[in-house]
Amino acid sequence: MSNAISTKTGAKAWSSSPGLATASRIVAAIFAGYGLAYASTMFLTVYLPLVRSDRVVFASLASFIVYLAAIVYTFAARSASRAWLVLVGLSVVLAVAALVAGDFGARR
Amino acid sequence: MLFLAFGLNYLGMTALCLAMSRHHKAVLNSAPSSARTRGLRVVGALLLALAMALNIIELTADMGIITGLLQLMLAGLAVGLLMAWRSRWVLPLGGLLPLGGLLALLA
Amino acid sequence: MSSAESTVKTKSLRQAMAGLHTWGGLLPSWLLFVILFGGSIACFDKELEVWMRPALHPVGETTLSLDQVSAWVQKQAPKPPHAIWMRPPDERQPYWYAGYEPQNELEPFVSFTLDPQTGEVLPKTLGGNFWFTLHYNLFGGMLGMYIVAIAGMFMLVALVSGIIIHRRIFKDFFTLRPDANGQRAWLDAHNLFGVVGLPFHLLIAYTGLAIFVTFYMPAGLKVGYKGDIEKMFYEVQGQFGREELKRKTDHAASIDKLVLDAKRRWAASGEGGTETGWISVHHPGDKAAVVDIRRYDRSRVVDFQWIMSYDATTGAFLHEQKPYKPGYTAYAWLTNVHMAQFGGAIVRWLYLGLGLMGCAMVVGGLQVWLRKREAKGGWGIGFVRAMNGAVIGGLPIASLGLLYGNRLIPPNVALRDHWEAYTFIAVWIAVALWAVARRNSGRVGRDLFAVAAVWALGLPALDVLTGQPGALSAAIARGDWRVPGIDLAVFAAGLLCAKMAWWPRVATPAPEKARSKKRERRELVEEGV
């Protein structure tokens, strides 16, 4: 695959091997991608402007699209480490936002 | 009415197909003029819209949109396959299918 | 951004997506073929069930009451079951379908098929449900459901990456050049089946995932309902339920009378009809037992079941399901669009056609992978050839084998359905061994087409010889094409297989037009890495 250019600029030792970089992307797509889908579902379940039962349904139905977008993004990203950063970063932000609101009882 | 709708979907897809230079050459042995290309596209789009309308009239918008889309895709496949192996049948079928649908509707 | 820079970017995006499409598509392709083929055939599950029960009277009138069936099912359960489920005969399903759900959630649903006139248990068969189960869990229970979901997710990824790498989606919409070189011709075919059917492929993969969304994505349940699934179902579906009291009672209200009451209530709205769907009794025999009567409305995609719940002991009306909220309406629309139970036979035929188009897309993709590597050499050619023969040839032939087994195994054999399964498995293994052993002979395709042709062309004869005398002509005279339709459709498929096996089209390569090397190279990017 075509990450020869990006690995040079990225200067990450572990991603200097294209095989390892691809493996890293695959793991990111499957697991970090699912993590993002999970976090987005948590977030939307809390913040969608609907009644609770509708929030849960629409948030869950959207999760597959988030997962799909995350997987495609992981392989389109400039480097594997960048994909990891974006997926994990976004997941943490969304999950924290959902948990904070839940714990303070902002939405039920 | 659904048979007629499929016939119109097929005819509309045929028109859109013939609006492409390569397929026009394959069926009619000449490249289409730009006016003809535009005309075929408009006619094709109108036929597809009419076919969708028939589906909706027959089955209500709720189900008609789904069956209309499914018919559209199968009609496109039929045109594609016929263009590959039996390109001489493409035009006659464009007349026969809607006609058969019309007869089935009247019968 | 300069235009040169953006060209480099789109080029590398396309190459990254080509890698994703090639390998992310190859890996699940045989599994996807099984799922797509099983689902396509399952469009006609009830018709096949009737085909596989030749002793059945074709008209679904019944002399049995719900009370009789419910009492009978309860007696079959060794321990008091969690619930019993019943579906009275109707036009498409001319037999009683009933069973019980054991207390232990891990034990499977135990079902029975009863003769609508005599109430006798009909000879066991895997029936039309076979392809349905294969489609949604590969006979692997919960684990199988997750495997199917993963394959569905791969399918979505392959579809989206395929759209990104296809640079001439509209220009090549109708293009199929069978006379081009093998790889080009198969790429055309793969594109035609994929692009023309794209809305269907996307929708069917997505809605398939949506059906069991609560299993695949439990985050909403965890956050929204703190994991309380009963509460979620109650709130989302507006469905009634209550806990078992563990106090036995012998008294039971007549379910048949409750159905009349439910029909009266449904009829008051004036729309959607009063046909009943599934009828269930939860905690049968307990003081807190509940009868749920569901409506079956096939006149629209979102069928509001309008469940009427009654106290099973006193017959008192407990609850009616509230109209679906937007969320559940959306969910019901998606699941029903997937399951194609609305609109009648025409919808089933359309789904069958497009489902098989999905199968053809998978096969086309596999052929592109093979042809490219056969031309240039590469790793895994023998493996992919063997798998193609074993799975793409194996499943349809084994399915035919199951139909033959169904008719040729005598009706009174013990564990008849098991013998059917052995037939299916044995045929599949035989085909697979043949395909593996002869994978590099270049003849496996034609050999398997020949086998499929013989079996498919023989199916109508098998039906006539092993069915009830005159049943087929009587059905045609009645205008009931369901069973003859299966024979005819399989026969037509047999003709096609015969053509491919004995009179394959000899490719006459069209004179290659002189093309610049540059253009050739650009096209090859789409053809995968």
XYZ file of C-alpha atoms in Angstrom:
744
model
C 0.000 0.000 0.000
C 1.005 3.577 -0.461
C 2.253 4.698 2.883
C 5.858 4.851 1.756
C 5.714 8.652 1.566
C 3.965 9.114 4.863
C 6.237 6.838 6.866
C 9.253 8.942 5.971
C 7.667 12.159 7.207
C 6.091 10.436 10.182
C 9.507 9.176 11.337
C 7.971 6.628 13.667
C 10.369 3.779 14.221
C 7.745 1.061 14.519
C 5.875 2.096 11.429
C 8.957 2.047 9.240
C 7.949 -1.420 8.109
C 4.941 -1.234 5.775
C 3.791 -4.628 7.007
C 3.681 -3.502 10.603
C 1.989 -0.234 9.655
C -0.716 -2.154 7.807
C -1.165 -4.514 10.745
C -1.471 -1.501 12.993
C -4.148 -0.033 10.737
C -6.077 -3.291 10.711
C -6.069 -3.494 14.497
C -7.034 0.178 14.724
C -9.887 -0.262 12.242
C -11.363 -3.268 14.009
C -10.902 -2.343 17.661
C -10.453 1.435 17.847
C -13.157 1.709 15.184
C -15.558 -0.305 17.313
C -14.513 1.777 20.310
C -15.472 4.935 18.475
C -18.792 3.411 17.410
C -19.429 2.429 21.030
C -18.503 5.878 22.359
C -20.611 7.634 19.737
C -23.592 5.493 20.709
C -23.063 6.428 24.370
C -22.808 10.079 23.423
C -25.866 10.147 21.170
C -27.896 8.128 23.687
C -27.317 10.959 26.136
C -27.411 14.039 23.927
C -29.865 13.471 21.051
C -32.790 15.894 21.515
C -35.424 13.141 21.730
C -37.163 11.023 24.363
C -35.002 8.304 25.863
C -36.345 5.322 23.901
C -35.843 7.151 20.601
C -32.380 8.342 21.630
C -31.302 4.760 22.300
C -32.674 3.441 19.010
C -31.292 6.161 16.745
C -27.931 6.226 18.536
C -27.611 2.450 18.159
C -28.677 2.450 14.511
C -26.116 5.155 13.760
C -23.326 3.086 15.312
C -22.803 0.926 12.215
C -22.336 4.026 10.082
C -19.828 5.451 12.563
C -17.969 2.117 12.579
C -17.957 2.027 8.788
C -16.663 5.607 8.553
C -14.000 4.864 11.175
C -12.748 1.803 9.272
C -12.592 3.654 5.960
C -10.877 6.600 7.643
C -8.275 4.332 9.269
C -7.085 3.164 5.883
C -7.345 6.612 4.309
C -5.428 8.366 7.126
C -1.955 9.684 6.407
C -0.352 7.286 8.855
C -1.360 4.481 11.178
C -0.385 6.433 14.281
C -2.515 9.339 13.184
C -5.490 7.022 12.711
C -4.998 5.645 16.221
C -4.742 9.155 17.643
C -7.906 10.392 15.977
C -10.007 7.315 16.785
C -8.917 6.981 20.399
C -9.006 10.743 20.996
C -12.521 11.110 19.617
C -13.723 8.045 21.525
C -12.412 9.399 24.821
C -14.000 12.814 24.278
C -17.389 11.319 23.370
C -17.365 8.740 26.156
C -16.358 11.265 28.803
C -19.015 13.694 27.638
C -21.619 10.930 27.877
C -20.490 9.696 31.282
C -20.275 13.183 32.803
C -23.837 13.981 31.777
C -25.026 10.591 32.987
C -23.350 10.875 36.382
C -24.660 14.353 37.031
C -28.097 13.315 35.939
C -28.241 15.858 33.157
C -30.441 13.563 31.064
C -32.456 10.544 31.910
C -49.593 -2.547 -13.346
C -46.297 -3.723 -11.845
C -45.469 -5.603 -15.057
C -46.067 -2.400 -17.023
C -43.945 -0.489 -14.524
C -41.107 -2.976 -15.026
C -41.446 -2.577 -18.788
C -41.172 1.184 -18.455
C -38.199 0.827 -16.115
C -36.546 -1.357 -18.732
C -37.338 1.089 -21.524
C -36.112 4.026 -19.454
C -32.868 2.225 -18.637
C -32.475 1.378 -22.340
C -32.857 5.061 -23.216
C -30.243 6.052 -20.631
C -27.950 3.326 -21.940
C -28.317 4.446 -25.554
C -27.522 7.988 -24.485
C -23.971 6.707 -24.029
C -21.874 6.831 -27.156
C -20.358 3.333 -26.831
C -23.718 1.603 -26.409
C -25.410 3.722 -29.072
C -22.739 2.601 -31.501
C -23.149 -1.016 -30.477
C -26.900 -1.045 -31.071
C -27.444 1.557 -33.817
C -23.998 1.619 -35.463
C -23.539 5.348 -35.061
C -22.531 7.851 -32.440
C -25.474 9.869 -31.106
C -25.638 13.597 -31.733
C -25.513 15.715 -28.613
C -29.176 16.673 -29.061
C -30.048 12.998 -29.270
C -28.021 12.208 -26.175
C -29.861 14.885 -24.245
C -33.211 13.751 -25.634
C -32.581 10.126 -24.659
C -31.576 11.163 -21.144
C -34.736 13.239 -20.680
C -36.984 10.504 -22.070
C -35.233 7.890 -19.937
C -35.617 9.939 -16.780
C -39.300 10.565 -17.536
C -39.947 6.873 -18.126
C -38.243 5.931 -14.869
C -40.295 8.554 -13.033
C -43.468 7.204 -14.634
C -42.523 3.651 -13.632
C -41.959 4.786 -10.059
C -45.326 6.545 -10.112
C -47.047 3.346 -11.250
C -45.401 1.408 -8.433
C -46.586 3.999 -5.947
C -50.127 4.011 -7.349
C -50.287 0.222 -7.192
C -48.712 -0.350 -3.792
C -48.833 3.056 -2.003
C -45.711 5.169 -1.500
C -44.760 3.068 1.516
C -44.077 -0.117 -0.468
C -44.102 1.310 -3.996
C -40.842 3.205 -3.555
C -39.102 -0.007 -2.501
C -40.529 -2.178 -5.280
C -39.893 0.671 -7.735
C -36.228 0.814 -6.760
C -35.854 -2.966 -6.895
C -37.429 -3.032 -10.374
C -35.153 -0.211 -11.483
C -32.049 -2.132 -10.426
C -33.173 -5.381 -12.067
C -34.083 -3.508 -15.261
C -30.607 -1.943 -15.288
C -29.066 -5.384 -14.871
C -31.195 -6.755 -17.698
C -30.076 -3.980 -20.048
C -26.430 -4.479 -19.045
C -26.514 -8.244 -19.603
C -28.392 -7.980 -22.896
C -25.966 -5.340 -24.168
C -23.144 -7.792 -23.495
C -24.558 -10.916 -25.083
C -27.725 -10.163 -27.043
C -27.499 -6.523 -28.036
C -29.934 -7.096 -30.905
C -32.673 -7.918 -28.401
C -32.281 -4.700 -26.426
C -34.529 -2.525 -28.578
C -37.266 -5.064 -29.427
C -37.624 -5.910 -25.741
C -37.943 -2.200 -25.014
C -41.118 -2.326 -27.067
C -42.333 -5.782 -26.055
C -42.041 -5.471 -22.279
C -44.114 -2.284 -21.878
C -46.590 -3.577 -24.472
C -46.934 -6.872 -22.603
C -47.410 -4.923 -19.398
C -50.113 -2.831 -21.014
C -51.915 -5.930 -22.306
C -51.648 -7.594 -18.897
C -53.146 -4.472 -17.375
C -56.039 -4.384 -19.838
C -56.686 -8.133 -19.735
C -3.502 23.081 -1.844
C -1.980 22.875 -5.305
C -3.766 20.681 -7.788
C -0.707 18.437 -8.183
C -0.695 17.826 -4.458
C -4.389 17.001 -4.404
C -3.937 14.578 -7.291
C -1.253 12.761 -5.326
C -3.597 12.665 -2.359
C -6.566 11.251 -4.258
C -4.272 8.773 -5.956
C -2.926 7.477 -2.682
C -6.431 7.448 -1.192
C -7.581 5.359 -4.114
C -4.665 2.973 -3.672
C -5.279 2.636 0.049
C -8.947 1.919 -0.659
C -7.998 -0.547 -3.397
C -5.982 -2.511 -0.852
C -8.840 -2.396 1.619
C -11.309 -3.472 -1.076
C -9.155 -6.308 -2.413
C -8.213 -7.930 0.868
C -11.194 -6.840 2.959
C -13.362 -8.187 0.162
C -11.509 -11.450 -0.450
C -11.316 -12.514 3.192
C -15.078 -12.747 3.953
C -16.182 -13.463 0.380
C -16.993 -17.175 0.737
C -18.796 -16.544 3.998
C -20.673 -13.671 2.350
C -21.621 -15.944 -0.522
C -23.127 -18.447 1.913
C -25.036 -15.705 3.731
C -26.267 -14.002 0.553
C -27.223 -17.260 -1.149
C -28.991 -18.560 1.960
C -30.858 -15.276 2.335
C -31.899 -15.224 -1.314
C -33.308 -18.746 -1.107
C -34.939 -17.937 2.243
C -37.169 -15.419 0.436
C -39.203 -18.501 -0.419
C -38.841 -20.274 2.924
C -42.513 -21.082 3.373
C -42.938 -22.170 -0.244
C -39.958 -24.504 0.168
C -41.417 -25.761 3.440
C -44.556 -26.740 1.531
C -42.450 -28.331 -1.218
C -40.615 -30.331 1.440
C -43.888 -31.541 2.996
C -45.583 -33.206 0.036
C -48.155 -34.895 2.300
C -49.577 -31.544 3.288
C -52.982 -30.481 2.077
C -52.388 -27.220 0.235
C -55.181 -25.166 1.699
C -54.606 -23.894 5.205
C -57.998 -24.490 6.770
C -57.816 -25.862 10.262
C -60.088 -27.758 12.571
C -57.807 -27.230 15.554
C -58.335 -24.486 18.095
C -55.624 -22.413 19.710
C -56.627 -23.902 23.068
C -55.996 -27.437 21.789
C -52.652 -26.514 20.302
C -51.522 -24.565 23.352
C -52.443 -27.437 25.695
C -50.653 -29.902 23.423
C -47.464 -27.816 23.222
C -47.388 -27.415 27.014
C -47.506 -31.185 27.374
C -44.475 -31.578 25.112
C -42.241 -29.483 27.358
C -40.471 -31.595 29.993
C -40.410 -28.653 32.413
C -42.847 -25.723 32.453
C -41.552 -23.544 29.612
C -40.824 -19.823 29.678
C -43.270 -19.235 26.860
C -45.143 -21.000 24.121
C -45.541 -19.572 20.635
C -48.167 -20.470 18.053
C -48.835 -19.464 14.489
C -52.119 -20.701 13.028
C -52.168 -21.753 9.371
C -52.659 -19.170 6.682
C -52.520 -19.068 2.918
C -48.727 -19.087 2.669
C -48.234 -21.447 5.585
C -50.851 -24.197 5.365
C -49.857 -25.862 8.633
C -49.692 -25.075 12.349
C -46.342 -23.874 13.550
C -45.943 -23.964 17.323
C -43.310 -24.519 19.959
C -41.961 -23.639 23.348
C -39.154 -21.511 24.693
C -37.465 -23.328 27.623
C -36.854 -21.529 30.932
C -33.141 -21.723 30.336
C -32.406 -19.017 27.791
C -29.457 -20.961 26.419
C -31.618 -23.868 25.310
C -33.014 -23.497 21.805
C -36.629 -22.976 20.811
C -38.352 -26.349 20.293
C -40.803 -26.224 17.410
C -43.428 -28.511 15.914
C -45.286 -28.534 12.635
C -48.829 -29.846 12.923
C -51.281 -31.037 10.321
C -54.049 -28.417 10.292
C -56.798 -31.039 10.038
C -55.653 -33.907 12.218
C -53.299 -32.125 14.602
C -50.716 -34.844 14.033
C -47.065 -33.904 14.047
C -45.909 -33.882 10.449
C -42.813 -35.907 9.464
C -39.735 -33.974 10.459
C -37.880 -32.014 7.841
C -35.328 -29.233 7.945
C -37.837 -27.377 5.821
C -37.575 -23.926 4.336
C -36.244 -22.653 7.643
C -32.965 -24.349 6.806
C -31.788 -21.581 4.472
C -33.132 -18.917 6.796
C -31.095 -20.246 9.734
C -28.057 -20.682 7.518
C -28.498 -17.063 6.492
C -28.726 -15.459 9.911
C -26.547 -17.633 12.144
C -24.971 -20.428 10.052
C -26.414 -22.905 12.607
C -23.917 -21.454 15.045
C -26.307 -19.937 17.598
C -25.198 -16.690 19.168
C -21.619 -17.087 17.947
C -22.875 -17.596 14.402
C -24.936 -14.424 14.649
C -21.809 -12.459 15.515
C -19.873 -14.058 12.668
C -22.637 -13.083 10.241
C -22.570 -9.547 11.642
C -18.821 -9.293 11.100
C -19.299 -10.473 7.520
C -22.038 -7.839 7.109
C -19.698 -5.123 8.357
C -17.011 -6.328 5.923
C -19.604 -6.135 3.154
C -20.373 -2.502 3.986
C -16.655 -1.659 4.026
C -16.125 -3.444 0.708
C -19.062 -1.602 -0.864
C -17.906 1.835 0.281
C -14.251 1.274 -0.629
C -15.445 -0.142 -3.952
C -17.341 3.079 -4.676
C -14.250 5.139 -3.858
C -11.911 3.200 -6.163
C -14.363 2.978 -9.062
C -13.557 6.042 -11.117
C -16.138 5.558 -13.855
C -19.271 4.602 -11.945
C -21.670 6.302 -14.347
C -19.655 6.023 -17.544
C -19.324 2.256 -17.173
C -22.796 1.747 -15.729
C -23.996 -0.658 -18.428
C -20.580 -1.834 -19.551
C -19.848 -5.538 -19.734
C -17.292 -6.703 -22.298
C -17.270 -10.499 -22.228
C -14.806 -10.602 -25.102
C -12.158 -8.588 -23.294
C -9.332 -10.360 -21.487
C -10.433 -12.419 -18.490
C -9.602 -9.915 -15.818
C -11.232 -6.995 -17.651
C -14.383 -8.994 -18.412
C -14.739 -10.148 -14.810
C -14.061 -6.649 -13.502
C -16.854 -5.405 -15.758
C -19.163 -8.090 -14.401
C -18.193 -7.374 -10.789
C -18.837 -3.664 -11.383
C -22.134 -4.236 -13.179
C -23.528 -6.466 -10.424
C -22.142 -4.220 -7.711
C -23.006 -0.797 -9.111
C -26.422 -1.509 -10.619
C -27.522 -3.254 -7.423
C -25.671 -0.879 -5.111
C -28.684 0.609 -3.295
C -29.923 -2.896 -2.554
C -26.536 -4.215 -1.438
C -26.000 -1.252 0.902
C -29.517 -1.448 2.297
C -29.529 -5.202 2.791
C -26.154 -5.212 4.567
C -27.095 -2.297 6.807
C -30.588 -3.512 7.654
C -29.220 -6.985 8.318
C -26.946 -5.511 10.954
C -29.765 -3.361 12.336
C -32.006 -6.334 13.184
C -29.862 -7.524 16.104
C -28.467 -4.105 16.938
C -28.960 -4.611 20.684
C -26.569 -7.566 20.595
C -23.973 -5.910 18.419
C -23.992 -2.463 20.007
C -25.103 -2.630 23.651
C -23.869 0.900 24.489
C -27.345 2.431 24.211
C -28.788 -0.180 26.554
C -25.952 0.284 29.059
C -26.056 4.072 29.098
C -29.735 4.717 28.483
C -31.212 1.924 30.614
C -28.337 0.883 32.895
C -28.445 -2.527 31.217
C -32.092 -3.240 32.075
C -33.132 -4.930 28.843
C -36.729 -5.638 29.912
C -37.264 -1.999 30.685
C -35.757 -0.972 27.372
C -37.972 -3.322 25.372
C -40.983 -2.138 27.332
C -40.230 1.509 26.656
C -39.024 1.153 23.070
C -41.685 -1.272 21.826
C -44.472 -0.313 24.221
C -44.882 -3.998 25.031
C -46.403 -5.498 28.169
C -44.765 -8.103 30.372
C -44.872 -9.257 33.959
C -42.889 -11.470 36.301
C -43.819 -15.034 37.061
C -45.522 -15.485 40.469
C -44.489 -19.154 40.874
C -48.075 -19.989 41.836
C -49.632 -22.690 39.725
C -53.159 -22.591 38.428
C -55.165 -25.117 36.442
C -57.614 -22.592 35.168
C -56.993 -21.013 31.788
C -59.104 -18.603 29.772
C -59.931 -19.643 26.196
C -57.297 -18.173 23.888
C -59.676 -18.530 20.950
C -62.140 -16.211 22.675
C -59.353 -13.750 23.446
C -58.444 -13.690 19.754
C -62.025 -12.715 18.916
C -61.781 -9.887 21.443
C -58.427 -8.739 19.999
C -59.883 -8.751 16.484
C -62.801 -6.621 17.664
C -60.401 -4.079 19.101
C -58.226 -4.024 15.956
C -61.245 -3.699 13.680
C -62.323 -0.525 15.488
C -59.444 1.400 13.899
C -60.664 0.507 10.414
C -57.203 -0.041 8.933
C -54.477 -2.657 8.907
C -56.846 -5.617 8.996
C -57.425 -8.172 11.727
C -55.241 -11.063 10.609
C -53.380 -12.600 13.541
C -49.652 -13.215 13.536
C -47.758 -14.920 16.343
C -49.707 -15.690 19.506
C -47.712 -16.310 22.677
C -48.342 -17.362 26.261
C -45.658 -16.348 28.735
C -45.273 -18.361 31.982
C -48.039 -20.806 30.950
C -49.721 -22.441 33.942
C -48.633 -19.681 36.296
C -51.028 -17.233 37.945
C -49.203 -14.381 36.183
C -49.374 -15.959 32.734
C -49.957 -13.489 29.881
C -51.421 -14.115 26.438
C -50.088 -11.774 23.727
C -51.978 -11.623 20.455
C -50.130 -9.993 17.581
C -51.594 -8.608 14.411
C -50.093 -9.390 11.022
C -50.482 -6.536 8.567
C -48.726 -7.232 5.281
C -50.198 -4.200 3.537
C -47.392 -1.913 4.633
C -43.694 -2.041 5.412
C -43.956 -1.030 9.053
C -46.516 -3.498 10.336
C -47.861 -2.186 13.614
C -48.437 -5.437 15.511
C -50.762 -3.758 18.011
C -50.198 -6.471 20.583
C -53.196 -7.159 22.810
C -52.224 -8.631 26.186
C -54.589 -10.631 28.369
C -54.409 -12.370 31.707
C -54.186 -16.024 30.717
C -56.077 -17.171 33.803
C -59.014 -14.774 33.950
C -59.007 -13.545 30.369
C -58.973 -9.955 31.632
C -57.708 -7.365 29.138
C -54.396 -6.055 30.477
C -52.733 -3.827 27.935
C -52.643 -2.766 24.315
C -49.430 -1.843 22.565
C -49.081 1.904 22.066
C -48.461 3.184 18.509
C -44.769 2.896 17.612
C -42.618 5.871 18.529
C -40.343 7.321 15.817
C -37.374 5.234 16.963
C -39.211 1.931 16.885
C -40.924 2.890 13.632
C -37.501 3.412 12.070
C -36.248 0.114 13.492
C -39.344 -1.758 12.298
C -38.979 -0.229 8.835
C -35.366 -1.344 8.573
C -35.990 -4.882 9.800
C -39.061 -5.326 7.632
C -37.304 -4.005 4.553
C -34.707 -6.696 5.201
C -37.155 -9.524 5.829
C -39.430 -8.781 2.829
C -42.611 -10.101 4.423
C -44.721 -7.292 2.946
C -46.311 -6.947 -0.456
C -46.598 -10.619 -1.436
C -44.935 -12.834 -4.030
C -43.773 -10.031 -6.340
C -41.617 -8.569 -3.568
C -40.108 -11.980 -2.835
C -39.154 -12.467 -6.491
C -37.547 -9.031 -6.644
C -35.550 -9.757 -3.494
C -34.483 -13.136 -4.854
C -33.238 -11.507 -8.052
C -31.272 -8.825 -6.259
C -29.941 -11.239 -3.652
C -28.570 -13.453 -6.404
C -27.109 -10.321 -7.968
C -25.223 -9.843 -4.690
C -23.946 -13.432 -4.980
C -22.851 -12.714 -8.545
C -21.025 -9.604 -7.340
C -19.065 -11.709 -4.835
C -18.254 -14.342 -7.468
C -17.186 -11.636 -9.927
C -14.882 -10.093 -7.343
C -13.262 -13.446 -6.618
C -12.716 -14.027 -10.334
C -11.075 -10.607 -10.725
C -8.698 -11.491 -7.887
C -7.883 -14.824 -9.517
C -7.482 -13.629 -13.104
C -5.157 -10.841 -12.078
C -2.892 -13.244 -10.222
C -3.134 -15.984 -12.805
C -1.799 -13.497 -15.331
C 1.031 -12.205 -13.173
C 1.606 -14.960 -10.684
C 1.057 -14.573 -6.988
C 0.339 -16.157 -3.706
C -2.790 -18.133 -2.804
C -4.115 -18.934 -6.285
C -4.649 -22.618 -5.539
C -6.339 -21.844 -2.237
C -8.777 -19.369 -3.773
C -9.553 -21.752 -6.642
C -10.265 -24.553 -4.203
C -12.464 -22.359 -2.024
C -14.393 -21.078 -5.033
C -15.236 -24.574 -6.157
C -15.930 -25.821 -2.652
C -18.198 -22.968 -1.557
C -19.665 -21.371 -4.666
C -20.202 -24.730 -6.311
C -20.735 -26.606 -3.066
C -23.573 -24.716 -1.414
C -26.014 -24.633 -4.360
C -25.357 -28.297 -5.173
C -25.687 -29.314 -1.523
C -28.954 -27.347 -1.378
C -30.240 -29.388 -4.305
C -28.969 -32.485 -2.519
C -31.044 -31.526 0.500
C -34.185 -31.324 -1.654
C -33.429 -34.791 -3.071
C -32.756 -36.144 0.418
C -35.999 -34.633 1.616
C -38.026 -36.535 -0.948
C -36.067 -39.789 -0.989
C -35.714 -40.436 2.752
C -38.842 -42.405 3.774
C -41.318 -40.406 5.911
C -41.244 -42.813 8.868
C -37.487 -42.816 9.425
C -36.532 -41.748 12.943
C -34.715 -38.404 13.121
C -35.589 -37.772 9.513
C -34.409 -34.158 9.679
C -30.986 -35.345 10.843
C -30.682 -37.585 7.786
C -31.554 -34.611 5.609
C -28.781 -32.652 7.268
C -26.353 -35.549 6.699
C -27.343 -35.556 3.021
C -26.660 -31.849 2.754
C -23.322 -32.133 4.545
C -22.235 -35.234 2.636
C -22.967 -33.641 -0.736
C -21.158 -30.480 0.265
C -18.112 -32.415 1.484
C -18.032 -34.471 -1.705
C -18.130 -31.339 -3.860
C -15.522 -29.667 -1.681
C -13.122 -32.620 -1.910
C -13.567 -32.725 -5.675
C -12.946 -28.979 -5.914
C -9.861 -29.164 -3.712
C -8.394 -32.192 -5.474
C -8.924 -30.782 -8.966
C -8.448 -27.104 -8.128
C -5.757 -26.526 -10.761
C -7.348 -28.609 -13.514
C -9.300 -25.649 -14.885
C -12.325 -27.936 -15.208
C -13.918 -27.717 -11.768
C -16.341 -25.004 -12.862
C -17.665 -27.000 -15.790
C -17.793 -30.240 -13.809
C -19.840 -28.623 -11.056
C -22.127 -26.878 -13.531
C -22.783 -30.299 -15.051
C -23.663 -31.844 -11.680
C -25.884 -28.900 -10.772
C -27.557 -29.081 -14.187
C -28.400 -32.782 -13.868
C -29.832 -32.375 -10.390
C -31.705 -29.180 -11.135
C -33.193 -30.477 -14.388
C -34.290 -33.618 -12.563
C -36.078 -31.796 -9.756
C -39.510 -31.489 -11.427
C -39.396 -35.217 -12.196
C -38.492 -35.927 -8.573
C -41.425 -33.808 -7.437
C -43.829 -35.659 -9.720
C -42.518 -39.114 -8.770
C -42.342 -38.636 -5.005
C -45.165 -36.171 -4.439
C -48.844 -36.991 -4.100
C -50.165 -38.185 -7.474
C -51.766 -35.325 -9.360
C -50.809 -32.729 -6.763
C -48.783 -30.685 -9.207
C -51.403 -30.502 -11.941
C -54.084 -29.802 -9.346
C -52.033 -26.889 -8.014
C -51.583 -25.468 -11.513
C -55.294 -25.893 -12.200
C -55.974 -23.979 -8.992
C -53.654 -21.211 -10.139
C -51.396 -21.906 -7.165
C -47.896 -21.590 -8.582
C -45.955 -21.844 -5.350
C -44.775 -25.458 -5.604
C -44.731 -25.709 -9.423
C -42.929 -22.340 -9.354
C -40.067 -23.841 -7.362
C -39.794 -26.737 -9.814
C -39.855 -24.395 -12.789
C -37.363 -21.918 -11.345
C -34.909 -24.679 -10.437
C -35.413 -26.237 -13.886
C -34.619 -22.896 -15.527
C -31.493 -22.582 -13.393
C -30.624 -26.112 -14.526
C -30.874 -25.077 -18.184
C -28.475 -22.230 -17.527
C -26.047 -24.592 -15.754
C -26.312 -27.067 -18.655
C -25.428 -24.304 -21.090
C -22.392 -23.361 -19.009
C -21.306 -26.990 -18.623
C -21.703 -28.360 -22.142
C -21.958 -25.407 -24.464
C -19.752 -22.750 -22.901
C -19.432 -19.659 -25.031
C -16.117 -19.560 -26.822
C -14.683 -16.124 -26.327
C -13.872 -14.406 -29.603
C -11.451 -11.707 -28.578
C -12.405 -8.439 -30.189
C -9.551 -6.755 -32.021
C -7.806 -4.746 -29.325
C -7.763 -1.117 -30.168
C -4.393 0.504 -29.860
C -4.348 2.092 -26.453
C -1.692 4.133 -24.814
C 0.253 2.352 -22.104
C -0.524 5.235 -19.783
C -4.239 4.671 -19.935
C -3.799 0.957 -19.453
C -1.802 1.570 -16.289
C -4.367 4.022 -14.951
C -7.155 1.515 -15.395
C -5.233 -1.133 -13.567
C -5.280 0.897 -10.366
C -8.990 0.154 -10.106
C -8.324 -3.462 -10.614
C -6.758 -3.764 -7.221
C -3.298 -3.765 -5.787
